Amino acid sequence: MKRKTFLPGLFIVVLFLISNIGFSQNQIKNDSTPDRKWWKEAVVYQIYPRSFKDNNGDGIGDLKGIISKLDYIKSLGVDAIWLNPIYSSPNDDNGYDVSDYRDIMKDFGTMADFDALLKGLHDRGIKLVMDLVVNHSSDEHEWFKQSRSSRTSPYRDYYHWWNAEQGKPPYRYSLFDVNHDAWRYDSLTNAYYLHYFSRKQPDLNWENPKLRQEIYGIMKFWADKGIDGFRLDAFQFAAKDTTFPGFPKGFEKNFSQYYAMQGNLHGYLQQMYKEVLSRYNVMSVAEGAGNTLEDAHNLVDANRHELNMAYAFDGVDLAKPTGYSLPHFKEVFSRWDSAFADKGWLSIFLANHDQARLVSRFGNDSPQFREVSAKMLTTFLMTMRGTPFYYNGDELGMTNAGFTKIEDYRDMATLNEYKHQKSIGADMDKYMQRIAFECRDNGRTPFQWDSSANAGFSTGTPWIQVNKNYKTINVAEEEKDPNSVLNYFRKVVKLRKDNLVLVYGKYTLLDKQNPDTYAYTRELNGKKLLVLLNFKAKVAAANTGIDLSQAKILLGNYSHPSNNGTLQPYEAVIYELK
Ligand code: GLC
Ligand code: CA
């Protein structure tokens, strides 16, 4: 009898060892977990290069700056970097207006710097995901210069033009334009061009097969350099009905319904997969996931050969100046989880470079609760199913900027909207309050390295003001404190890396209606973890019905974590259940 029980046990251990070795060599899969992939198991750390570290004192972050901080990045325990655009750009939209896709923005450095950065990351076992901005280019891209020069230019159809003798084109809303008008008249050829974003970001014409080949060529250029993935900026808007039918009045209130997932978008992605993605060992994720769960599935179901994972906005969009409802928050994340439980893969995030700060929007940035609430939110992000995308500075609990004057803001979209609001006689105090809470510049202030001038970000004048709280909230201070937000981040990342159950395990929501606490289990191959999170600034109980007296506490953000489900303000605890 003894032998019998011993043998299968040994067998399982050996199998486990073999499968782990196999996985690291990409040969054998661990049968006990579904379809393992590096990009599912990775924690992705997003770097906003303009604000991370300035190496040459011009006030702008750069590639050499990132290189000088590689050991810090490595110390976080993250697996991959998503780098916001670093291509040549006149910087109307901080690099999201590309004038040369095969060169590096002067402010950021040179191609040699890029090669050194990639090598530095790879030497440390960290992968690099690049931002690919191909719904639009800059109006200073050579293609656009040629395109606007004459109606017969071979580049004319690289963009969307509407000849003025046909009258005014049907209204299209622009997200970034002062007048909200996405058609810009150009007298040179007496025609309008289309720009869903700013006037300096003309939309590329994906319906033109030549344009598509150009983009695949650009992707191959970077993939040949050995990068590990692409994040496709605004790509859900890329395909268009080029007859430009009229849209109903007021459509802009729900513009995504009219702009996202149009025409042959899936066809273009399948072509991109065939021509580029399938030929390289790269991961792919597009910004946005369409309008429905079905859209999202169609983007990422493996047998459709399009993209690897969905990046949906439903969660990140929930925070409002008036707060948000936790049951609604739980409902959104649970709905997405269950829709992707068997097929497809999600990313998990609550912040990025287009949002204000994580702790200011979803937590509580008052001195009393900033640290615990930042840790609680980080616990959430690292214990859900899906690939976490974590924004730089959130690991320090960096907060919103506290700007009060429009002159302090730099974001073109915010400045244009300011002009627009003024032109329609809007309540400007209200607008200033709104942007203080939600403007993306809040998430773009310089990274806080230490308490020296400019938070150690730059020896020059930073392109955007440093947050006034940098003397207390910075890497150097937090390194010294074992209980800092930074050191908690490292612990919870390590916990995720050590527990495959947190990556692939089944998610089950408990105590659904509880307005204050979020409780769920994660289960895989007999291992079961329980996560309890208090989202409120008061003591609150999670009523899970689980006896916690036998549970093992793996991590918590209080020195004496709850052992009975009664949680301190913003308390987070991860248990292993027996
Ligand atoms: C995406 C980017 C954003 C940019 C916009 C236009 O939403 O994330 O930063 O402004 O596309 O490229
Ligand atoms: Ca610089």
XYZ file of N, CA and C in Angstrom, residues 417-506:
270
model
N -9.004 71.256 -25.117
C -10.346 71.182 -24.540
C -10.623 72.406 -23.662
N -9.580 72.908 -23.035
C -9.721 74.146 -22.247
C -10.213 75.277 -23.156
N -9.560 75.402 -24.321
C -9.964 76.445 -25.283
C -11.404 76.211 -25.744
N -11.707 74.948 -25.986
C -13.060 74.623 -26.448
C -14.102 75.012 -25.392
N -13.855 74.637 -24.162
C -14.805 74.927 -23.081
C -14.981 76.439 -22.947
N -13.874 77.149 -23.058
C -13.926 78.613 -22.961
C -14.776 79.190 -24.089
N -14.570 78.640 -25.281
C -15.278 79.181 -26.456
C -16.793 78.965 -26.354
N -17.219 77.961 -25.613
C -18.670 77.742 -25.477
C -19.198 78.331 -24.166
N -18.341 79.117 -23.490
C -18.781 79.809 -22.274
C -19.029 78.883 -21.089
N -18.280 77.785 -21.030
C -18.484 76.812 -19.941
C -17.954 77.357 -18.605
N -18.349 76.717 -17.531
C -17.873 77.053 -16.186
C -16.421 76.567 -16.059
N -15.471 77.507 -16.123
C -14.062 77.105 -16.194
C -13.521 76.606 -14.852
N -14.121 77.047 -13.759
C -13.693 76.503 -12.462
C -13.984 75.005 -12.412
N -15.134 74.687 -12.942
C -15.541 73.286 -12.972
C -14.568 72.473 -13.838
N -14.199 73.046 -14.968
C -13.250 72.352 -15.851
C -11.923 72.128 -15.127
N -11.462 73.173 -14.393
C -10.182 73.038 -13.681
C -10.271 71.947 -12.603
N -11.428 71.873 -11.958
C -11.595 70.800 -10.951
C -11.560 69.420 -11.612
N -12.223 69.370 -12.760
C -12.288 68.091 -13.457
C -10.880 67.624 -13.852
N -10.090 68.526 -14.433
C -8.760 68.068 -14.880
C -7.817 67.802 -13.702
N -8.037 68.498 -12.592
C -7.205 68.212 -11.416
C -7.402 66.760 -10.997
N -8.590 66.247 -11.207
C -8.856 64.853 -10.846
C -8.439 63.878 -11.943
N -8.723 64.243 -13.203
C -8.596 63.204 -14.227
C -7.587 63.451 -15.336
N -6.997 64.630 -15.425
C -6.084 64.875 -16.548
C -4.893 63.909 -16.512
N -4.516 63.457 -17.692
C -3.433 62.466 -17.763
C -2.071 63.039 -17.384
N -1.939 64.387 -17.375
C -0.678 64.965 -16.876
C -0.417 64.567 -15.417
N -1.482 64.263 -14.688
C -1.303 63.820 -13.297
C -0.417 62.585 -13.194
N -0.486 61.753 -14.219
C 0.310 60.526 -14.229
C 1.637 60.700 -14.957
N 1.923 61.924 -15.395
C 3.120 62.147 -16.215
C 4.147 63.052 -15.535
N 3.933 63.429 -14.301
C 4.943 64.249 -13.623
C 6.189 63.384 -13.419
N 7.363 64.034 -13.287
C 8.604 63.260 -13.229
C 8.617 62.196 -12.127
N 9.199 61.077 -12.479
C 9.371 59.963 -11.549
C 10.212 60.441 -10.364
N 9.799 60.066 -9.165
C 10.433 60.603 -7.957
C 11.506 59.636 -7.428
N 12.779 59.989 -7.738
C 13.885 59.102 -7.385
C 14.417 59.351 -5.974
N 14.561 60.647 -5.619
C 15.112 60.949 -4.288
C 14.690 62.362 -3.884
N 15.249 62.851 -2.775
C 14.786 64.146 -2.257
C 15.659 65.310 -2.746
N 16.582 65.040 -3.675
C 17.390 66.140 -4.223
C 16.532 66.962 -5.195
N 17.137 68.047 -5.746
C 16.381 68.933 -6.629
C 15.700 68.144 -7.751
N 14.474 68.526 -8.075
C 13.693 67.864 -9.131
C 13.538 66.352 -8.910
N 13.536 65.970 -7.655
C 13.327 64.564 -7.292
C 14.369 63.630 -7.907
N 15.521 64.211 -8.286
C 16.558 63.381 -8.885
C 16.242 62.979 -10.313
N 15.172 63.556 -10.862
C 14.787 63.218 -12.244
C 15.704 63.903 -13.244
N 16.039 65.172 -12.963
C 16.814 65.954 -13.925
C 17.606 67.031 -13.208
N 18.756 67.378 -13.792
C 19.520 68.516 -13.266
C 19.076 69.809 -13.943
N 18.257 69.692 -14.976
C 17.745 70.878 -15.667
C 16.331 71.214 -15.185
N 15.592 71.941 -16.027
C 14.207 72.259 -15.670
C 13.291 71.220 -16.295
N 12.602 70.436 -15.485
C 11.750 69.382 -16.043
C 10.664 69.947 -16.965
N 10.335 69.180 -17.996
C 9.335 69.631 -18.994
C 7.953 69.809 -18.368
N 7.730 69.142 -17.251
C 6.485 69.294 -16.492
C 6.897 69.281 -15.022
N 6.178 70.080 -14.217
C 6.603 70.224 -12.820
C 6.618 68.912 -12.042
N 7.578 68.843 -11.139
C 7.664 67.704 -10.221
C 6.578 67.864 -9.147
N 5.998 66.762 -8.729
C 5.012 66.808 -7.645
C 5.676 67.321 -6.355
N 4.978 68.223 -5.660
C 5.560 68.846 -4.455
C 5.867 67.834 -3.355
N 5.254 66.689 -3.400
C 5.465 65.719 -2.317
C 6.707 64.827 -2.522
N 7.582 65.215 -3.448
C 8.703 64.313 -3.792
C 9.691 64.102 -2.661
N 9.726 65.038 -1.692
C 10.724 64.870 -0.618
C 10.415 63.667 0.270
N 9.137 63.315 0.356
C 8.789 62.143 1.171
C 8.450 60.925 0.322
N 7.873 61.168 -0.847
C 7.515 60.027 -1.696
C 8.579 59.903 -2.777
N 9.522 59.005 -2.583
C 10.562 58.780 -3.597
C 11.254 57.439 -3.350
N 11.961 56.973 -4.355
C 12.595 55.648 -4.284
C 13.559 55.559 -3.103
N 14.443 56.564 -2.950
C 15.481 56.483 -1.910
C 14.857 56.310 -0.526
N 13.816 57.092 -0.222
C 13.132 56.970 1.069
C 12.518 55.589 1.221
N 11.868 55.140 0.163
C 11.116 53.888 0.256
C 12.022 52.657 0.292
N 13.213 52.800 -0.268
C 14.171 51.688 -0.173
C 14.527 51.426 1.289
N 14.580 52.514 2.063
C 15.017 52.404 3.466
C 13.962 51.775 4.357
N 12.714 51.833 3.917
C 11.604 51.413 4.766
C 11.075 50.050 4.302
N 11.266 49.012 5.112
C 10.813 47.676 4.678
C 9.299 47.618 4.427
N 8.557 48.552 5.027
C 7.099 48.543 4.837
C 6.608 49.556 3.814
N 7.513 50.072 3.004
C 7.087 51.079 2.023
C 6.200 50.453 0.947
N 5.525 51.312 0.210
C 4.709 50.850 -0.914
C 5.610 50.104 -1.903
N 6.797 50.656 -2.118
C 7.750 50.040 -3.051
C 8.109 48.608 -2.633
N 8.460 48.430 -1.367
C 8.850 47.081 -0.940
C 7.662 46.130 -0.891
N 6.479 46.675 -0.646
C 5.272 45.840 -0.715
C 5.045 45.382 -2.159
N 5.229 46.314 -3.092
C 5.077 45.966 -4.518
C 5.980 44.779 -4.869
N 7.253 44.860 -4.440
C 8.182 43.764 -4.743
C 7.682 42.435 -4.172
N 7.144 42.503 -2.947
C 6.678 41.258 -2.312
C 5.491 40.658 -3.063
N 4.565 41.508 -3.442
C 3.354 40.962 -4.066
C 3.652 40.484 -5.490
N 4.605 41.140 -6.160
C 5.026 40.652 -7.484
C 5.671 39.274 -7.329
N 6.516 39.141 -6.327
C 7.190 37.858 -6.099
C 6.176 36.769 -5.770
N 5.183 37.138 -4.959
C 4.147 36.165 -4.604
C 3.424 35.674 -5.859
N 3.123 36.592 -6.753
C 2.465 36.187 -7.998
C 3.380 35.258 -8.800
N 4.656 35.620 -8.873
C 5.589 34.807 -9.652
C 5.766 33.410 -9.042
N 5.659 33.320 -7.722
C 5.864 32.040 -7.044
C 4.606 31.174 -7.024
N 3.476 31.746 -7.373
C 2.208 31.023 -7.270
C 1.453 31.060 -8.590
N 1.631 30.005 -9.353
C 0.959 29.918 -10.649
C -0.556 30.044 -10.514
N -1.053 29.703 -9.330
C -2.497 29.809 -9.104
C -2.970 31.253 -9.283
N -2.098 32.214 -9.005
C -2.505 33.615 -9.177
C -2.536 34.022 -10.649
N -1.864 33.258 -11.483
C -1.913 33.549 -12.917
C -3.098 32.836 -13.560
N -3.138 31.499 -13.376
C -4.116 30.710 -14.128
C -5.331 30.266 -13.317
N -5.250 30.387 -12.004
C -6.287 29.793 -11.167
C -7.675 30.362 -11.396
N -8.658 29.504 -11.170
C -10.065 29.898 -11.308
C -10.395 30.995 -10.300
